Amino acid sequence: NRGPARHRRLTAPPNITGRKVLRVEPDSSQAPAIGADRLGKRYGRRRGVTDISFTVEPGQICALLGPNGSGKTTTMRMLVGLSRPEQGIATLLGHRVHLGTGVLRRVGVLIDGPAFVPHLSGRRNLRLMWSAAGQQWPPPALDAALALAGLGDAVDRKAKSYSMGMKQRLMLAQALMGEPDILILDEPANGLDPAEVRALRQRLAELTRRGVAVLISSHQLAEVQLLATHAVVLNQGQLVAAGTLTDLLGTDSYQFEVDDPTGSAELLRARDDVASVAIAGNTLTVTAPNSSTRHLTHMLVTAGIGVISVQEKRSLEDAFLTMVGDDNVAR
């Protein structure tokens, strides 16, 4: 007994014998949008990545994090067929990936930085890229992509006159203009000013509400914390952690608003399960890996201190440095 079979779509391609031949198509409805199954890659004697496995489902924004040289770009390149894995399988929407595979038409990609024909305008470069895939101009989301890129009239200037930031924004427009089901973006916020970064965050959130799956690499951890639903952390080519952002952040840092901050700090610092206490006005930031807000609040209230509010607090930067170690992060 092999258990319940998955539903599969059967098609009959034409053939010269006239005999009906059935071909089994991948069932993308039951597959993750992005799948990495034990991916591995070496560059000569140097290890790129080893045994990397994770998935990204439709509607998720997954941050791919790690220090420089940890294997983030190598992993992304394997996922879109730009680099061939030496072990493991990369899939998109249930289809095994190789360079030129048809499913890549449903994927928006920004990897390896801007690359344009310098004597063509930004718009003509976009048209060239789109037409190279045999698709009819214009793309379905061209206007929205150009609006997000914010190039204005500069889109009709030659690309050789663009700054690095402008080229980055044009690459972002190229990734978005096809209204993709998947976005794989390597450091998309490079060269963007704060307002543009915020607009990008809002656009990505809007796309995920429509079911788009996003895998994004970034060193801007504060921005990632505002954006991502999930995270995958790499270090020295190996998977360190993967899961929801909530699970990865954990809860060992808290903020207490109290009516007696000095007295509260003295009581908290005397506890063995409290690692540190910082005071800012009436707010205490308490790090207590072996305790909970319930126990700490009960202790303060029992001591006659008024607790106005309590909230859990831990930054993605703190969690990231804990997972990869300070020594592995470039200064």
Coordinates of C-alpha atoms in Angstrom, one line a residue:
N1 CA 0.0 0.0 0.0
R2 CA 1.7 3.2 -1.2
G3 CA -0.9 5.5 0.5
P4 CA -3.1 8.1 -1.3
A5 CA -1.8 9.2 -4.7
R6 CA -1.4 12.9 -5.4
H7 CA -3.6 14.3 -8.1
R8 CA -1.6 14.8 -11.3
R9 CA -2.4 16.5 -14.6
L10 CA -2.1 14.3 -17.6
T11 CA -1.5 15.7 -21.1
A12 CA -1.2 14.0 -24.5
P13 CA 1.5 15.6 -26.7
P14 CA 1.3 15.1 -30.4
N15 CA 3.4 12.3 -31.8
I16 CA 4.2 11.0 -35.3
T17 CA 2.6 7.6 -34.8
G18 CA -0.8 9.0 -33.9
R19 CA -0.7 6.8 -30.8
K20 CA -1.8 8.5 -27.5
V21 CA 1.1 9.1 -25.1
L22 CA 0.4 10.3 -21.6
R23 CA 3.0 12.5 -19.8
V24 CA 2.9 13.2 -16.1
E25 CA 3.3 16.9 -15.3
P26 CA 4.7 18.1 -11.9
D27 CA 1.9 18.8 -9.5
S28 CA 2.9 22.4 -8.6
S29 CA -0.3 23.0 -6.6
Q30 CA 1.1 20.7 -3.8
A31 CA 4.7 21.7 -4.1
P32 CA 6.5 24.6 -2.3
A33 CA 7.1 27.7 -4.4
I34 CA 10.8 27.4 -3.8
G35 CA 12.5 24.2 -2.8
A36 CA 16.2 23.6 -1.9
D37 CA 16.8 19.9 -1.2
R38 CA 20.3 19.2 0.1
L39 CA 22.0 21.6 -2.3
G40 CA 25.8 21.5 -2.4
K41 CA 28.4 23.3 -4.5
R42 CA 32.2 23.6 -4.4
Y43 CA 34.6 25.9 -6.2
G44 CA 37.8 23.9 -6.6
R45 CA 38.9 23.0 -3.1
R46 CA 36.8 25.7 -1.6
R47 CA 33.3 24.8 -0.3
G48 CA 30.5 27.0 -1.5
V49 CA 27.5 25.4 0.3
T50 CA 26.9 22.0 1.8
D51 CA 23.6 20.2 2.3
I52 CA 21.3 23.2 2.2
S53 CA 17.6 22.4 2.6
F54 CA 14.6 24.8 3.0
T55 CA 11.3 25.7 1.4
V56 CA 9.4 28.9 0.8
E57 CA 5.6 28.8 0.4
P58 CA 3.4 31.1 -1.6
G59 CA 2.7 34.3 0.3
Q60 CA 5.9 34.1 2.4
I61 CA 8.8 36.5 2.5
C62 CA 11.8 34.5 3.4
A63 CA 15.1 36.3 4.3
L64 CA 18.3 34.5 3.3
L65 CA 20.8 35.7 5.9
G66 CA 24.5 35.2 6.6
P67 CA 27.9 36.9 6.7
N68 CA 29.8 37.7 3.6
G69 CA 31.0 34.5 2.0
S70 CA 28.4 32.3 3.7
G71 CA 26.9 31.0 0.5
K72 CA 23.8 33.2 0.0
T73 CA 24.4 34.2 -3.6
T74 CA 25.6 30.7 -4.5
T75 CA 22.4 29.3 -3.2
M76 CA 20.3 31.8 -5.1
R77 CA 22.2 31.1 -8.3
M78 CA 21.5 27.4 -8.0
L79 CA 17.8 28.1 -7.4
V80 CA 17.4 29.9 -10.7
G81 CA 19.7 27.7 -12.8
L82 CA 22.6 30.1 -13.1
S83 CA 24.9 27.7 -11.3
R84 CA 24.6 23.9 -11.4
P85 CA 24.5 22.1 -8.0
E86 CA 27.0 19.3 -7.5
Q87 CA 24.5 17.6 -5.2
G88 CA 20.8 18.0 -4.3
I89 CA 17.9 19.4 -6.2
A90 CA 16.5 22.9 -6.7
T91 CA 12.8 23.3 -7.6
L92 CA 10.5 26.2 -8.4
L93 CA 6.7 25.6 -8.3
G94 CA 7.4 21.8 -8.4
H95 CA 9.6 21.9 -11.4
R96 CA 13.3 20.9 -11.2
V97 CA 15.4 23.9 -12.2
H98 CA 18.0 24.1 -15.0
L99 CA 19.1 27.1 -17.1
G100 CA 16.3 27.8 -19.7
T101 CA 13.6 25.8 -18.0
G102 CA 10.1 27.2 -18.7
V103 CA 9.2 27.8 -15.1
L104 CA 11.8 30.6 -14.9
R105 CA 9.3 32.8 -16.9
R106 CA 7.3 32.9 -13.7
V107 CA 10.2 34.1 -11.6
G108 CA 11.6 37.6 -11.1
V109 CA 15.3 37.6 -10.5
L110 CA 17.8 40.2 -9.2
I111 CA 21.2 38.5 -8.7
D112 CA 24.8 39.5 -9.4
G113 CA 24.1 43.2 -9.7
P114 CA 23.1 45.5 -12.6
A115 CA 24.1 44.5 -16.2
F116 CA 22.9 46.5 -19.1
V117 CA 23.8 47.4 -22.7
P118 CA 25.3 50.8 -22.1
H119 CA 24.3 52.5 -25.3
L120 CA 20.6 51.6 -25.0
S121 CA 18.1 53.5 -22.8
G122 CA 16.8 52.0 -19.7
R123 CA 13.5 51.2 -21.3
R124 CA 15.1 49.6 -24.4
N125 CA 17.2 47.4 -22.1
L126 CA 14.1 46.2 -20.3
R127 CA 12.5 45.5 -23.7
L128 CA 15.6 43.6 -24.9
M129 CA 15.5 41.4 -21.7
W130 CA 11.8 40.7 -22.0
S131 CA 11.9 39.9 -25.8
A132 CA 14.9 37.6 -25.3
A133 CA 12.6 35.2 -23.5
G134 CA 10.2 35.2 -26.6
Q135 CA 7.5 37.2 -24.8
Q136 CA 5.4 40.0 -26.3
W137 CA 6.1 43.6 -25.2
P138 CA 5.0 45.2 -22.9
P139 CA 5.1 43.1 -19.8
P140 CA 1.9 43.0 -17.7
A141 CA 3.3 45.0 -14.7
L142 CA 5.7 47.4 -16.5
D143 CA 4.1 50.6 -15.3
A144 CA 3.9 49.5 -11.7
A145 CA 7.6 48.3 -11.8
L146 CA 8.8 51.6 -13.3
A147 CA 6.8 53.6 -10.8
L148 CA 8.5 51.6 -8.0
A149 CA 11.9 52.1 -9.6
G150 CA 11.3 55.9 -9.6
L151 CA 13.5 56.6 -12.6
G152 CA 11.1 59.1 -14.1
D153 CA 12.2 60.5 -17.5
A154 CA 15.7 58.9 -16.9
V155 CA 14.2 55.6 -18.1
D156 CA 14.6 56.9 -21.6
R157 CA 18.2 58.0 -21.2
K158 CA 21.2 55.7 -22.1
A159 CA 22.1 53.3 -19.3
K160 CA 25.7 54.4 -19.5
S161 CA 24.7 57.7 -17.9
Y162 CA 23.1 55.9 -14.9
S163 CA 24.6 55.9 -11.4
M164 CA 25.0 52.5 -9.6
G165 CA 21.8 53.2 -7.6
M166 CA 19.8 54.0 -10.8
K167 CA 21.1 50.7 -12.4
Q168 CA 20.0 48.8 -9.3
R169 CA 16.5 50.3 -9.5
L170 CA 16.2 49.4 -13.2
M171 CA 17.2 45.8 -12.3
L172 CA 14.5 45.8 -9.7
A173 CA 12.0 47.0 -12.3
Q174 CA 13.2 44.1 -14.6
A175 CA 12.5 41.6 -11.8
L176 CA 9.0 42.9 -11.1
M177 CA 7.7 43.8 -14.6
G178 CA 6.6 40.3 -15.5
E179 CA 4.1 40.0 -12.6
P180 CA 6.0 36.9 -11.3
D181 CA 4.8 34.2 -9.0
I182 CA 8.2 34.1 -7.3
L183 CA 10.8 36.8 -6.6
I184 CA 14.4 36.0 -5.8
L185 CA 16.2 39.2 -4.9
D186 CA 19.9 39.5 -3.9
E187 CA 20.4 42.8 -1.9
P188 CA 17.6 44.6 -3.8
A189 CA 17.8 47.7 -1.5
N190 CA 21.4 48.5 -2.6
G191 CA 21.5 52.1 -3.9
L192 CA 18.0 52.9 -2.7
D193 CA 17.3 55.9 -0.4
P194 CA 15.1 55.4 2.8
A195 CA 11.9 56.4 1.0
E196 CA 12.6 54.0 -1.9
V197 CA 13.4 51.2 0.6
R198 CA 10.1 51.8 2.3
A199 CA 8.2 51.7 -1.1
L200 CA 10.0 48.5 -1.9
R201 CA 8.9 47.0 1.4
Q202 CA 5.3 48.0 0.8
R203 CA 5.3 46.6 -2.7
L204 CA 6.7 43.3 -1.6
A205 CA 4.1 43.0 1.1
E206 CA 1.4 43.8 -1.4
L207 CA 2.7 41.0 -3.7
T208 CA 2.8 38.4 -1.0
R209 CA -0.8 39.2 -0.1
R210 CA -1.6 38.0 -3.7
G211 CA 0.3 34.8 -3.1
V212 CA 3.8 35.7 -4.5
A213 CA 6.7 33.9 -2.8
V214 CA 9.7 36.1 -2.0
L215 CA 13.3 35.0 -1.2
I216 CA 15.4 38.0 -0.4
S217 CA 19.0 38.4 0.7
S218 CA 19.9 41.5 2.7
H219 CA 22.5 42.8 5.2
Q220 CA 19.9 45.4 6.4
L221 CA 18.7 43.4 9.3
A222 CA 16.4 46.1 10.8
E223 CA 14.6 46.3 7.4
V224 CA 14.4 42.5 7.2
Q225 CA 12.8 42.4 10.6
L226 CA 10.0 44.7 9.4
L227 CA 9.5 42.8 6.1
A228 CA 10.2 39.0 6.5
T229 CA 7.9 36.3 7.7
H230 CA 10.5 33.6 7.7
A231 CA 14.3 33.4 7.6
V232 CA 17.1 31.0 6.6
V233 CA 20.5 31.6 8.2
L234 CA 23.7 30.4 6.5
N235 CA 27.3 30.4 7.9
Q236 CA 30.4 29.1 6.3
G237 CA 28.3 27.4 3.6
Q238 CA 26.1 25.5 6.0
L239 CA 22.6 25.9 7.2
V240 CA 22.5 27.3 10.8
A241 CA 18.7 27.9 11.3
A242 CA 15.5 28.1 9.3
G243 CA 11.9 28.8 10.4
T244 CA 9.5 31.6 11.1
L245 CA 11.0 34.9 12.1
T246 CA 9.1 34.7 15.4
D247 CA 10.7 31.4 16.3
L248 CA 14.2 32.5 15.3
L249 CA 14.0 35.7 17.3
G250 CA 13.0 33.9 20.5
T251 CA 12.0 35.8 23.6
D252 CA 14.7 36.5 26.1
S253 CA 14.7 40.3 26.1
Y254 CA 11.9 42.4 27.6
Q255 CA 10.9 46.1 28.1
F256 CA 9.2 47.1 31.4
E257 CA 7.7 50.5 31.9
V258 CA 7.6 51.1 35.6
D259 CA 7.0 53.9 38.2
D260 CA 10.3 53.3 40.0
P261 CA 13.0 52.5 37.4
T262 CA 15.9 52.7 39.8
G263 CA 14.4 50.4 42.5
S264 CA 13.3 48.0 39.8
A265 CA 16.8 47.8 38.3
E266 CA 18.3 47.1 41.7
L267 CA 15.9 44.2 42.3
L268 CA 16.3 42.8 38.8
R269 CA 20.1 42.9 38.8
A270 CA 20.2 41.0 42.0
R271 CA 18.5 38.0 40.3
D272 CA 20.7 35.1 38.9
D273 CA 18.4 34.7 35.9
V274 CA 18.8 38.3 34.7
A275 CA 21.8 39.0 32.5
S276 CA 21.5 42.7 32.1
V277 CA 19.3 45.7 32.8
A278 CA 19.4 49.1 30.9
I279 CA 17.4 52.2 32.0
A280 CA 16.0 54.8 29.7
G281 CA 13.6 57.1 31.5
N282 CA 10.9 55.0 33.0
T283 CA 11.7 52.1 30.7
L284 CA 13.9 49.1 31.5
T285 CA 15.3 46.8 28.9
V286 CA 15.9 43.5 30.6
T287 CA 17.8 40.5 29.2
A288 CA 16.8 37.3 31.0
P289 CA 17.4 34.1 29.0
N290 CA 16.3 31.8 31.9
S291 CA 13.2 33.7 33.0
S292 CA 9.8 35.0 31.7
T293 CA 7.9 38.2 31.8
R294 CA 5.3 36.6 34.2
H295 CA 8.0 35.7 36.8
L296 CA 9.7 39.1 36.5
T297 CA 6.5 41.1 36.6
H298 CA 5.3 39.1 39.7
M299 CA 8.6 39.9 41.5
L300 CA 8.3 43.6 40.8
V301 CA 4.6 43.9 41.8
T302 CA 5.2 41.9 45.0
A303 CA 7.9 44.4 45.9
G304 CA 5.4 47.2 45.5
I305 CA 6.6 48.6 42.2
G306 CA 3.9 49.7 39.7
V307 CA 4.3 48.0 36.3
I308 CA 2.7 50.1 33.6
S309 CA 3.5 47.9 30.6
V310 CA 5.5 44.9 29.5
Q311 CA 6.6 43.8 26.0
E312 CA 9.0 41.2 24.6
K313 CA 11.9 42.7 22.7
R314 CA 14.7 41.2 20.7
S315 CA 16.3 42.5 17.5
L316 CA 17.1 40.3 14.5
E317 CA 20.7 41.6 14.8
D318 CA 20.9 40.1 18.3
A319 CA 19.5 36.8 17.1
F320 CA 21.7 36.8 14.0
L321 CA 25.0 37.4 15.9
T322 CA 24.0 34.7 18.4
M323 CA 23.6 32.2 15.6
V324 CA 26.7 33.0 13.5
G325 CA 29.0 34.5 16.2
D326 CA 30.7 37.9 16.2
D327 CA 33.9 36.5 14.9
N328 CA 32.3 35.5 11.6
V329 CA 30.8 39.0 10.8
A330 CA 33.0 41.4 8.9
R331 CA 33.6 44.7 10.7

